[in-house]
């Protein structure tokens, strides 16, 4: 389990005025730092704000954007919407699985660099097939481009 920097958590709470009504923003800031919501962080936040842990876990599990599992440095979202599916995004997904050592049942690579997620739509149908890496859309992907992208990201890590 990752060690949580309590000073960082305190700074996030202070930034939001320790306001329980801003719990989503607080959790977003924590997840931005750690790439997921560590259990220790949620427990600490609950204690500091006088909230139940179950309330925080309820928020974290309700919103699909939050993750309770550690993610890689590069979160790769593979679009499986209609336009991308028709243009063979399944071949791109398989190339990414092979290149990163991940799978449907093991979404994060052993080296902690990559997490692969399958999404219903990225809203970039005209650019399909697409893969989003963190906040960057990569258009007109092919299995070859996907493998090259993984190698480029490894070089940047």
CSV table of N, CA and C in Angstrom, one decimal:
chain,number,residue,atom,x,y,z
A,1,UNK,N,0.8,-1.2,0.0
A,1,UNK,CA,0.0,0.0,0.0
A,1,UNK,C,0.9,1.2,0.0
A,2,UNK,N,0.5,2.2,-0.8
A,2,UNK,CA,1.3,3.4,-0.9
A,2,UNK,C,1.1,4.3,0.3
A,3,UNK,N,2.2,4.9,0.7
A,3,UNK,CA,2.2,5.8,1.9
A,3,UNK,C,1.6,7.1,1.4
A,4,UNK,N,0.6,7.6,2.2
A,4,UNK,CA,-0.1,8.8,1.9
A,4,UNK,C,0.6,10.0,2.7
A,5,UNK,N,0.8,11.1,1.9
A,5,UNK,CA,1.4,12.3,2.5
A,5,UNK,C,0.3,13.1,3.2
A,6,UNK,N,0.2,13.0,4.5
A,6,UNK,CA,-0.8,13.6,5.2
A,6,UNK,C,-0.8,15.2,5.1
A,7,UNK,N,0.4,15.7,4.9
A,7,UNK,CA,0.5,17.1,4.7
A,7,UNK,C,-0.1,17.5,3.4
A,8,UNK,N,0.1,16.7,2.4
A,8,UNK,CA,-0.6,17.0,1.1
A,8,UNK,C,-2.1,16.9,1.3
A,9,UNK,N,-2.6,15.9,2.0
A,9,UNK,CA,-4.1,15.8,2.2
A,9,UNK,C,-4.6,17.0,3.0
A,10,UNK,N,-3.8,17.4,4.0
A,10,UNK,CA,-4.2,18.6,4.8
A,10,UNK,C,-4.3,19.8,3.9
A,11,UNK,N,-3.3,20.0,3.0
A,11,UNK,CA,-3.3,21.1,2.1
A,11,UNK,C,-4.5,21.1,1.1
A,12,UNK,N,-4.9,19.9,0.7
A,12,UNK,CA,-6.1,19.8,-0.1
A,12,UNK,C,-7.4,20.2,0.7
A,13,UNK,N,-7.4,19.7,1.9
A,13,UNK,CA,-8.6,20.0,2.8
A,13,UNK,C,-8.6,21.5,3.0
A,14,UNK,N,-7.5,22.1,3.3
A,14,UNK,CA,-7.4,23.6,3.5
A,14,UNK,C,-7.8,24.3,2.3
A,15,UNK,N,-7.4,23.9,1.1
A,15,UNK,CA,-7.7,24.5,-0.2
A,15,UNK,C,-9.2,24.6,-0.3
A,16,UNK,N,-9.9,23.6,0.2
A,16,UNK,CA,-11.4,23.5,0.0
A,16,UNK,C,-12.1,23.9,1.3
A,17,UNK,N,-11.4,24.6,2.2
A,17,UNK,CA,-12.0,25.1,3.4
A,17,UNK,C,-12.5,24.0,4.4
A,18,UNK,N,-12.1,22.8,4.2
A,18,UNK,CA,-12.6,21.7,5.1
A,18,UNK,C,-14.1,21.5,5.0
A,19,UNK,N,-14.6,21.9,3.8
A,19,UNK,CA,-16.0,21.9,3.6
A,19,UNK,C,-16.5,20.5,3.1
A,20,UNK,N,-17.3,19.8,3.8
A,20,UNK,CA,-17.9,18.5,3.4
A,20,UNK,C,-18.6,18.6,2.1
A,21,UNK,N,-19.2,19.7,1.8
A,21,UNK,CA,-19.9,19.9,0.5
A,21,UNK,C,-19.0,19.8,-0.7
A,22,UNK,N,-17.7,20.0,-0.4
A,22,UNK,CA,-16.7,20.0,-1.5
A,22,UNK,C,-16.0,18.6,-1.6
A,23,UNK,N,-16.6,17.6,-1.1
A,23,UNK,CA,-15.9,16.3,-1.0
A,23,UNK,C,-15.5,15.8,-2.4
A,24,UNK,N,-16.3,16.0,-3.4
A,24,UNK,CA,-16.0,15.5,-4.8
A,24,UNK,C,-14.7,16.2,-5.2
A,25,UNK,N,-14.6,17.5,-5.1
A,25,UNK,CA,-13.4,18.3,-5.5
A,25,UNK,C,-12.2,17.8,-4.7
A,26,UNK,N,-12.4,17.6,-3.4
A,26,UNK,CA,-11.3,17.1,-2.5
A,26,UNK,C,-10.8,15.7,-3.1
A,27,UNK,N,-11.7,14.9,-3.3
A,27,UNK,CA,-11.4,13.5,-3.8
A,27,UNK,C,-10.7,13.6,-5.2
A,28,UNK,N,-11.2,14.5,-6.0
A,28,UNK,CA,-10.5,14.7,-7.4
A,28,UNK,C,-9.1,15.2,-7.2
A,29,UNK,N,-8.8,16.1,-6.3
A,29,UNK,CA,-7.5,16.6,-6.1
A,29,UNK,C,-6.6,15.4,-5.5
A,30,UNK,N,-7.1,14.6,-4.6
A,30,UNK,CA,-6.3,13.5,-4.1
A,30,UNK,C,-6.0,12.5,-5.2
A,31,UNK,N,-7.1,12.2,-6.0
A,31,UNK,CA,-6.8,11.2,-7.1
A,31,UNK,C,-5.9,11.8,-8.2
A,32,UNK,N,-5.9,13.1,-8.4
A,32,UNK,CA,-5.0,13.6,-9.4
A,32,UNK,C,-3.5,13.4,-8.9
A,33,UNK,N,-3.3,13.5,-7.6
A,33,UNK,CA,-1.9,13.3,-7.0
A,33,UNK,C,-1.5,11.8,-7.1
A,34,UNK,N,-2.4,10.9,-6.7
A,34,UNK,CA,-2.0,9.5,-6.5
A,34,UNK,C,-2.5,8.6,-7.7
A,35,UNK,N,-3.3,9.2,-8.6
A,35,UNK,CA,-3.9,8.4,-9.7
A,35,UNK,C,-5.0,7.4,-9.3
A,36,UNK,N,-5.3,7.5,-8.0
A,36,UNK,CA,-6.4,6.7,-7.5
A,36,UNK,C,-6.7,7.2,-6.1
A,37,UNK,N,-7.6,6.7,-5.4
A,37,UNK,CA,-8.0,7.1,-4.0
A,37,UNK,C,-7.5,6.1,-3.0
A,38,UNK,N,-6.3,6.3,-2.4
A,38,UNK,CA,-5.8,5.3,-1.5
A,38,UNK,C,-6.7,5.2,-0.2
A,39,UNK,N,-6.8,4.0,0.3
A,39,UNK,CA,-7.6,3.7,1.5
A,39,UNK,C,-7.2,4.6,2.6
A,40,UNK,N,-5.9,4.8,2.9
A,40,UNK,CA,-5.4,5.6,4.0
A,40,UNK,C,-5.9,7.1,3.8
A,41,UNK,N,-5.9,7.5,2.6
A,41,UNK,CA,-6.3,8.9,2.3
A,41,UNK,C,-7.8,9.1,2.6
A,42,UNK,N,-8.6,8.2,2.2
A,42,UNK,CA,-10.1,8.2,2.5
A,42,UNK,C,-10.3,8.2,4.0
A,43,UNK,N,-9.7,7.3,4.7
A,43,UNK,CA,-9.8,7.2,6.1
A,43,UNK,C,-9.5,8.5,6.8
A,44,UNK,N,-8.4,9.1,6.4
A,44,UNK,CA,-7.9,10.3,7.0
A,44,UNK,C,-8.9,11.5,6.7
A,45,UNK,N,-9.3,11.6,5.5
A,45,UNK,CA,-10.3,12.6,5.1
A,45,UNK,C,-11.6,12.5,5.9
A,46,UNK,N,-12.1,11.3,6.0
A,46,UNK,CA,-13.3,11.0,6.8
A,46,UNK,C,-13.1,11.5,8.2
A,47,UNK,N,-12.0,11.2,8.8
A,47,UNK,CA,-11.7,11.6,10.2
A,47,UNK,C,-11.7,13.1,10.3
A,48,UNK,N,-10.9,13.7,9.4
A,48,UNK,CA,-10.7,15.2,9.5
A,48,UNK,C,-12.0,15.9,9.2
A,49,UNK,N,-12.9,15.4,8.4
A,49,UNK,CA,-14.1,16.1,8.1
A,49,UNK,C,-15.3,15.7,8.9
A,50,UNK,N,-15.1,14.7,9.8
A,50,UNK,CA,-16.1,14.2,10.6
A,50,UNK,C,-17.2,13.4,9.8
A,51,UNK,N,-16.8,12.7,8.8
A,51,UNK,CA,-17.7,12.0,8.0
A,51,UNK,C,-17.4,10.5,8.2
A,52,UNK,N,-18.4,9.7,7.8
A,52,UNK,CA,-18.2,8.2,7.9
A,52,UNK,C,-17.4,7.8,6.7
A,53,UNK,N,-16.6,6.8,6.9
A,53,UNK,CA,-15.8,6.3,5.7
A,53,UNK,C,-16.7,5.7,4.7
A,54,UNK,N,-17.9,5.1,5.1
A,54,UNK,CA,-18.8,4.5,4.1
A,54,UNK,C,-19.4,5.6,3.2
A,55,UNK,N,-19.5,6.8,3.7
A,55,UNK,CA,-20.0,7.9,2.9
A,55,UNK,C,-19.0,8.2,1.8
A,56,UNK,N,-17.7,8.3,2.1
A,56,UNK,CA,-16.7,8.6,1.1
A,56,UNK,C,-16.6,7.4,0.1
A,57,UNK,N,-16.7,6.2,0.6
A,57,UNK,CA,-16.6,5.1,-0.3
A,57,UNK,C,-17.8,5.0,-1.2
A,58,UNK,N,-19.0,5.5,-0.7
A,58,UNK,CA,-20.2,5.6,-1.5
A,58,UNK,C,-20.0,6.6,-2.7
A,59,UNK,N,-19.4,7.7,-2.4
A,59,UNK,CA,-19.1,8.7,-3.4
A,59,UNK,C,-18.1,8.1,-4.4
A,60,UNK,N,-17.0,7.5,-3.9
A,60,UNK,CA,-16.0,7.0,-4.7
A,60,UNK,C,-16.5,5.9,-5.7
A,61,UNK,N,-17.4,5.1,-5.2
A,61,UNK,CA,-17.9,4.0,-6.0
A,61,UNK,C,-19.0,4.4,-6.9
A,62,UNK,N,-19.7,5.5,-6.6
A,62,UNK,CA,-20.8,5.9,-7.4
A,62,UNK,C,-20.3,6.6,-8.7
A,63,UNK,N,-19.3,7.4,-8.6
A,63,UNK,CA,-18.8,8.1,-9.8
A,63,UNK,C,-17.7,7.3,-10.5
A,64,UNK,N,-18.0,7.0,-11.7
A,64,UNK,CA,-17.0,6.1,-12.5
A,64,UNK,C,-15.7,6.7,-12.7
A,65,UNK,N,-15.5,8.0,-12.5
A,65,UNK,CA,-14.2,8.7,-12.7
A,65,UNK,C,-13.3,8.4,-11.5
A,66,UNK,N,-13.8,8.0,-10.4
A,66,UNK,CA,-12.9,7.7,-9.3
A,66,UNK,C,-12.5,6.2,-9.3
A,67,UNK,N,-11.3,6.0,-8.8
A,67,UNK,CA,-10.8,4.6,-8.8
A,67,UNK,C,-10.2,4.3,-7.4
A,68,UNK,N,-10.5,3.2,-6.9
A,68,UNK,CA,-10.0,2.7,-5.6
A,68,UNK,C,-8.7,1.8,-5.8
A,69,UNK,N,-8.4,1.6,-7.1
A,69,UNK,CA,-7.3,0.7,-7.5
A,69,UNK,C,-6.2,1.6,-8.1
A,70,UNK,N,-5.0,1.3,-7.7
A,70,UNK,CA,-3.8,2.1,-8.3
A,70,UNK,C,-3.8,1.9,-9.8
A,71,UNK,N,-3.5,3.0,-10.4
A,71,UNK,CA,-3.4,3.1,-11.9
A,71,UNK,C,-2.0,3.4,-12.3
A,72,UNK,N,-1.7,3.1,-13.5
A,72,UNK,CA,-0.4,3.4,-14.1
A,72,UNK,C,-0.2,4.9,-14.3
A,73,UNK,N,1.1,5.2,-14.6
A,73,UNK,CA,1.4,6.6,-15.0
A,73,UNK,C,0.6,7.0,-16.2
A,74,UNK,N,0.4,6.1,-17.1
A,74,UNK,CA,-0.3,6.4,-18.4
A,74,UNK,C,-1.6,5.5,-18.4
A,75,UNK,N,-2.7,6.2,-18.3
A,75,UNK,CA,-4.0,5.6,-18.4
A,75,UNK,C,-4.4,5.6,-19.8
A,76,UNK,N,-4.5,4.5,-20.5
A,76,UNK,CA,-4.8,4.4,-21.9
A,76,UNK,C,-6.3,3.9,-22.0
A,77,UNK,N,-7.1,4.8,-22.6
A,77,UNK,CA,-8.5,4.5,-22.7
A,77,UNK,C,-8.7,4.1,-24.2
A,78,UNK,N,-9.2,2.9,-24.4
A,78,UNK,CA,-9.4,2.4,-25.8
A,78,UNK,C,-10.9,2.5,-26.1
A,79,UNK,N,-11.3,3.3,-27.1
A,79,UNK,CA,-12.7,3.5,-27.4
A,79,UNK,C,-13.2,2.3,-28.1
A,80,UNK,N,-14.4,1.8,-27.7
A,80,UNK,CA,-15.0,0.7,-28.3
A,80,UNK,C,-16.4,1.1,-28.8
A,81,UNK,N,-16.6,2.4,-29.0
A,81,UNK,CA,-17.9,2.9,-29.6
A,81,UNK,C,-18.0,2.4,-31.0
A,82,UNK,N,-19.2,2.6,-31.6
A,82,UNK,CA,-19.5,2.0,-32.9
A,82,UNK,C,-18.5,2.4,-33.9
A,83,UNK,N,-18.2,3.7,-34.1
A,83,UNK,CA,-17.2,4.1,-35.1
A,83,UNK,C,-15.9,3.4,-34.9
A,84,UNK,N,-15.4,3.4,-33.7
A,84,UNK,CA,-14.1,2.7,-33.4
A,84,UNK,C,-14.2,1.2,-33.6
A,85,UNK,N,-15.2,0.6,-33.1
A,85,UNK,CA,-15.4,-0.8,-33.3
A,85,UNK,C,-15.4,-1.2,-34.7
A,86,UNK,N,-16.1,-0.5,-35.6
A,86,UNK,CA,-16.2,-0.8,-37.0
A,86,UNK,C,-14.8,-0.7,-37.6
A,87,UNK,N,-14.0,0.2,-37.1
A,87,UNK,CA,-12.6,0.4,-37.6
A,87,UNK,C,-11.6,-0.4,-36.9
A,88,UNK,N,-12.1,-1.5,-36.3
A,88,UNK,CA,-11.2,-2.5,-35.7
A,88,UNK,C,-10.4,-2.1,-34.4
A,89,UNK,N,-11.1,-1.4,-33.5
A,89,UNK,CA,-10.4,-1.0,-32.3
A,89,UNK,C,-10.0,-2.3,-31.4
A,90,UNK,N,-10.7,-3.4,-31.7
A,90,UNK,CA,-10.3,-4.6,-31.0
A,90,UNK,C,-8.9,-5.0,-31.3
A,91,UNK,N,-8.4,-4.8,-32.5
A,91,UNK,CA,-7.1,-5.2,-32.9
A,91,UNK,C,-6.1,-4.2,-32.2
A,92,UNK,N,-6.5,-3.0,-32.0
A,92,UNK,CA,-5.6,-2.0,-31.3
A,92,UNK,C,-5.6,-2.4,-29.8
A,93,UNK,N,-6.7,-2.7,-29.3
A,93,UNK,CA,-6.7,-3.2,-27.9
A,93,UNK,C,-5.8,-4.3,-27.6
A,94,UNK,N,-5.9,-5.3,-28.5
A,94,UNK,CA,-5.0,-6.5,-28.4
A,94,UNK,C,-3.5,-6.1,-28.5
A,95,UNK,N,-3.2,-5.2,-29.4
A,95,UNK,CA,-1.8,-4.8,-29.6
A,95,UNK,C,-1.3,-4.1,-28.3
A,96,UNK,N,-2.2,-3.3,-27.7
A,96,UNK,CA,-1.8,-2.6,-26.5
A,96,UNK,C,-1.7,-3.6,-25.3
A,97,UNK,N,-2.6,-4.6,-25.2
A,97,UNK,CA,-2.4,-5.6,-24.2
A,97,UNK,C,-1.1,-6.3,-24.4
A,98,UNK,N,-0.7,-6.7,-25.6
A,98,UNK,CA,0.5,-7.4,-25.8
A,98,UNK,C,1.8,-6.5,-25.5
A,99,UNK,N,1.7,-5.2,-25.9
A,99,UNK,CA,2.8,-4.3,-25.7
A,99,UNK,C,3.0,-3.9,-24.3
A,100,UNK,N,2.0,-3.9,-23.5
A,100,UNK,CA,2.1,-3.4,-22.1
A,100,UNK,C,2.1,-4.6,-21.1
A,101,UNK,N,1.8,-5.8,-21.5
A,101,UNK,CA,1.7,-6.9,-20.6
A,101,UNK,C,0.5,-6.9,-19.7
A,102,UNK,N,-0.5,-6.2,-20.2
A,102,UNK,CA,-1.8,-6.2,-19.5
A,102,UNK,C,-2.8,-7.1,-20.2
A,103,UNK,N,-4.0,-7.2,-19.5
A,103,UNK,CA,-5.1,-8.0,-20.1
A,103,UNK,C,-6.4,-7.5,-19.6
A,104,UNK,N,-7.5,-8.1,-20.0
A,104,UNK,CA,-8.8,-7.7,-19.6
A,104,UNK,C,-8.9,-7.8,-18.1
A,105,UNK,N,-8.3,-8.9,-17.5
A,105,UNK,CA,-8.3,-9.2,-16.1
A,105,UNK,C,-7.2,-8.6,-15.3
A,106,UNK,N,-6.2,-8.0,-16.0
A,106,UNK,CA,-5.0,-7.4,-15.3
A,106,UNK,C,-4.8,-6.1,-16.0
A,107,UNK,N,-5.6,-5.0,-15.7
A,107,UNK,CA,-5.5,-3.8,-16.5
A,107,UNK,C,-4.2,-2.9,-16.3
A,108,UNK,N,-3.5,-3.2,-15.2
A,108,UNK,CA,-2.3,-2.4,-14.9
A,108,UNK,C,-1.0,-3.2,-15.1
A,109,UNK,N,-0.1,-2.6,-15.8
A,109,UNK,CA,1.2,-3.4,-16.1
A,109,UNK,C,2.0,-3.5,-14.8
A,110,UNK,N,2.8,-4.6,-14.8
A,110,UNK,CA,3.7,-4.9,-13.6
A,110,UNK,C,4.6,-3.7,-13.2
A,111,UNK,N,5.0,-3.0,-14.3
A,111,UNK,CA,6.0,-1.9,-14.0
A,111,UNK,C,5.3,-0.6,-13.5
A,112,UNK,N,3.9,-0.7,-13.5
A,112,UNK,CA,3.2,0.5,-13.0
A,112,UNK,C,3.1,1.6,-14.0
A,113,UNK,N,3.5,1.4,-15.2
A,113,UNK,CA,3.5,2.5,-16.2
A,113,UNK,C,2.1,2.6,-16.9
A,114,UNK,N,1.5,1.5,-17.2
A,114,UNK,CA,0.3,1.5,-18.0
A,114,UNK,C,-0.9,0.9,-17.3
A,115,UNK,N,-2.1,1.6,-17.5
A,115,UNK,CA,-3.4,1.0,-17.2
A,115,UNK,C,-4.2,1.1,-18.4
A,116,UNK,N,-4.8,0.0,-18.9
A,116,UNK,CA,-5.7,0.0,-20.0
A,116,UNK,C,-7.1,-0.1,-19.6
A,117,UNK,N,-8.0,0.8,-20.1
A,117,UNK,CA,-9.4,0.8,-19.9
A,117,UNK,C,-10.1,0.8,-21.2
A,118,UNK,N,-11.2,0.1,-21.2
A,118,UNK,CA,-12.1,0.1,-22.4
A,118,UNK,C,-13.2,1.0,-22.0
A,119,UNK,N,-13.5,1.9,-22.9
A,119,UNK,CA,-14.6,2.9,-22.7
A,119,UNK,C,-15.6,2.8,-23.9
A,120,UNK,N,-16.8,3.2,-23.6
A,120,UNK,CA,-17.9,3.1,-24.6
A,120,UNK,C,-17.8,4.1,-25.7
A,121,UNK,N,-17.3,5.3,-25.4
A,121,UNK,CA,-17.2,6.3,-26.4
A,121,UNK,C,-16.3,7.4,-25.8
A,122,UNK,N,-15.4,8.0,-26.7
A,122,UNK,CA,-14.6,9.1,-26.3
A,122,UNK,C,-15.0,10.4,-27.0
A,123,UNK,N,-16.1,10.3,-27.8
A,123,UNK,CA,-16.6,11.4,-28.5
A,123,UNK,C,-15.8,12.0,-29.6
A,124,UNK,N,-15.0,11.1,-30.2
A,124,UNK,CA,-14.1,11.5,-31.2
A,124,UNK,C,-14.3,10.6,-32.5
A,125,UNK,N,-15.5,10.4,-32.8
A,125,UNK,CA,-15.9,9.4,-33.8
A,125,UNK,C,-15.3,9.7,-35.2
A,126,UNK,N,-15.2,11.0,-35.5
A,126,UNK,CA,-14.6,11.4,-36.8
A,126,UNK,C,-13.1,11.1,-36.9
A,127,UNK,N,-12.5,10.8,-35.7
A,127,UNK,CA,-11.0,10.6,-35.7
A,127,UNK,C,-10.7,9.1,-35.5
A,128,UNK,N,-11.8,8.3,-35.4
A,128,UNK,CA,-11.7,6.9,-35.1
A,128,UNK,C,-10.7,6.1,-36.0
A,129,UNK,N,-10.2,5.0,-35.4
A,129,UNK,CA,-10.3,4.6,-34.0
A,129,UNK,C,-9.3,5.4,-33.1
A,130,UNK,N,-9.7,5.7,-31.9
A,130,UNK,CA,-8.9,6.5,-31.0
A,130,UNK,C,-8.5,5.8,-29.7
A,131,UNK,N,-7.4,6.3,-29.2
A,131,UNK,CA,-7.0,5.9,-27.9
A,131,UNK,C,-6.6,7.2,-27.2
A,132,UNK,N,-7.1,7.3,-25.9
A,132,UNK,CA,-6.7,8.5,-25.1
A,132,UNK,C,-5.7,8.1,-24.1
A,133,UNK,N,-4.6,8.8,-24.0
A,133,UNK,CA,-3.6,8.6,-23.0
A,133,UNK,C,-3.6,9.8,-22.1
A,134,UNK,N,-4.0,9.5,-20.9
A,134,UNK,CA,-4.3,10.6,-19.9
A,134,UNK,C,-5.2,11.6,-20.5
A,135,UNK,N,-4.8,12.8,-20.9
A,135,UNK,CA,-5.8,13.7,-21.5
A,135,UNK,C,-5.5,14.0,-23.0
A,136,UNK,N,-4.7,13.1,-23.6
A,136,UNK,CA,-4.4,13.4,-25.0
A,136,UNK,C,-5.0,12.3,-25.9
A,137,UNK,N,-5.7,12.7,-26.9
A,137,UNK,CA,-6.4,11.8,-27.9
A,137,UNK,C,-5.4,11.5,-29.0
A,138,UNK,N,-5.3,10.2,-29.3
A,138,UNK,CA,-4.4,9.7,-30.4
A,138,UNK,C,-5.4,9.2,-31.5
A,139,UNK,N,-5.4,9.8,-32.6
A,139,UNK,CA,-6.4,9.5,-33.6
A,139,UNK,C,-5.9,8.5,-34.7
A,140,UNK,N,-6.8,7.9,-35.4
A,140,UNK,CA,-6.5,7.0,-36.5
A,140,UNK,C,-5.5,6.0,-36.1
A,141,UNK,N,-5.7,5.4,-35.0
A,141,UNK,CA,-4.8,4.4,-34.5
A,141,UNK,C,-4.8,3.1,-35.3
A,142,UNK,N,-3.7,2.4,-35.3
A,142,UNK,CA,-3.5,1.1,-35.9
A,142,UNK,C,-2.8,0.3,-34.9
A,143,UNK,N,-2.8,-1.0,-35.0
A,143,UNK,CA,-2.0,-1.8,-34.0
A,143,UNK,C,-0.5,-1.4,-34.1
A,144,UNK,N,0.0,-1.0,-35.2
A,144,UNK,CA,1.4,-0.6,-35.3
A,144,UNK,C,1.7,0.7,-34.6
A,145,UNK,N,0.8,1.7,-34.8
A,145,UNK,CA,0.9,3.0,-34.1
A,145,UNK,C,0.7,2.8,-32.6
A,146,UNK,N,-0.1,1.8,-32.2
A,146,UNK,CA,-0.3,1.6,-30.8
A,146,UNK,C,0.9,1.1,-30.1
A,147,UNK,N,1.6,0.1,-30.8
A,147,UNK,CA,2.9,-0.4,-30.3
A,147,UNK,C,3.9,0.7,-30.2
A,148,UNK,N,4.0,1.5,-31.2
A,148,UNK,CA,5.0,2.6,-31.3
A,148,UNK,C,4.7,3.6,-30.1
A,149,UNK,N,3.4,3.9,-29.9
A,149,UNK,CA,3.0,4.8,-28.8
A,149,UNK,C,3.5,4.2,-27.4
A,150,UNK,N,3.3,3.0,-27.2
A,150,UNK,CA,3.8,2.3,-25.9
A,150,UNK,C,5.3,2.5,-25.8
A,151,UNK,N,6.0,2.3,-26.9
A,151,UNK,CA,7.5,2.4,-26.8
A,151,UNK,C,7.9,3.9,-26.6
A,152,UNK,N,7.2,4.8,-27.2
A,152,UNK,CA,7.5,6.2,-27.0
A,152,UNK,C,7.2,6.6,-25.5
A,153,UNK,N,6.1,6.1,-25.0
A,153,UNK,CA,5.8,6.5,-23.6
A,153,UNK,C,6.8,5.8,-22.6
A,154,UNK,N,7.2,4.6,-22.9
A,154,UNK,CA,8.3,4.0,-22.1
A,154,UNK,C,9.5,4.8,-22.1
A,155,UNK,N,9.9,5.4,-23.2
A,155,UNK,CA,11.1,6.2,-23.4
A,155,UNK,C,11.0,7.5,-22.6
A,156,UNK,N,9.7,8.0,-22.4
A,156,UNK,CA,9.5,9.2,-21.7
A,156,UNK,C,9.4,9.0,-20.2
A,157,UNK,N,9.2,7.8,-19.8
A,157,UNK,CA,8.9,7.5,-18.3
A,157,UNK,C,10.2,7.7,-17.5
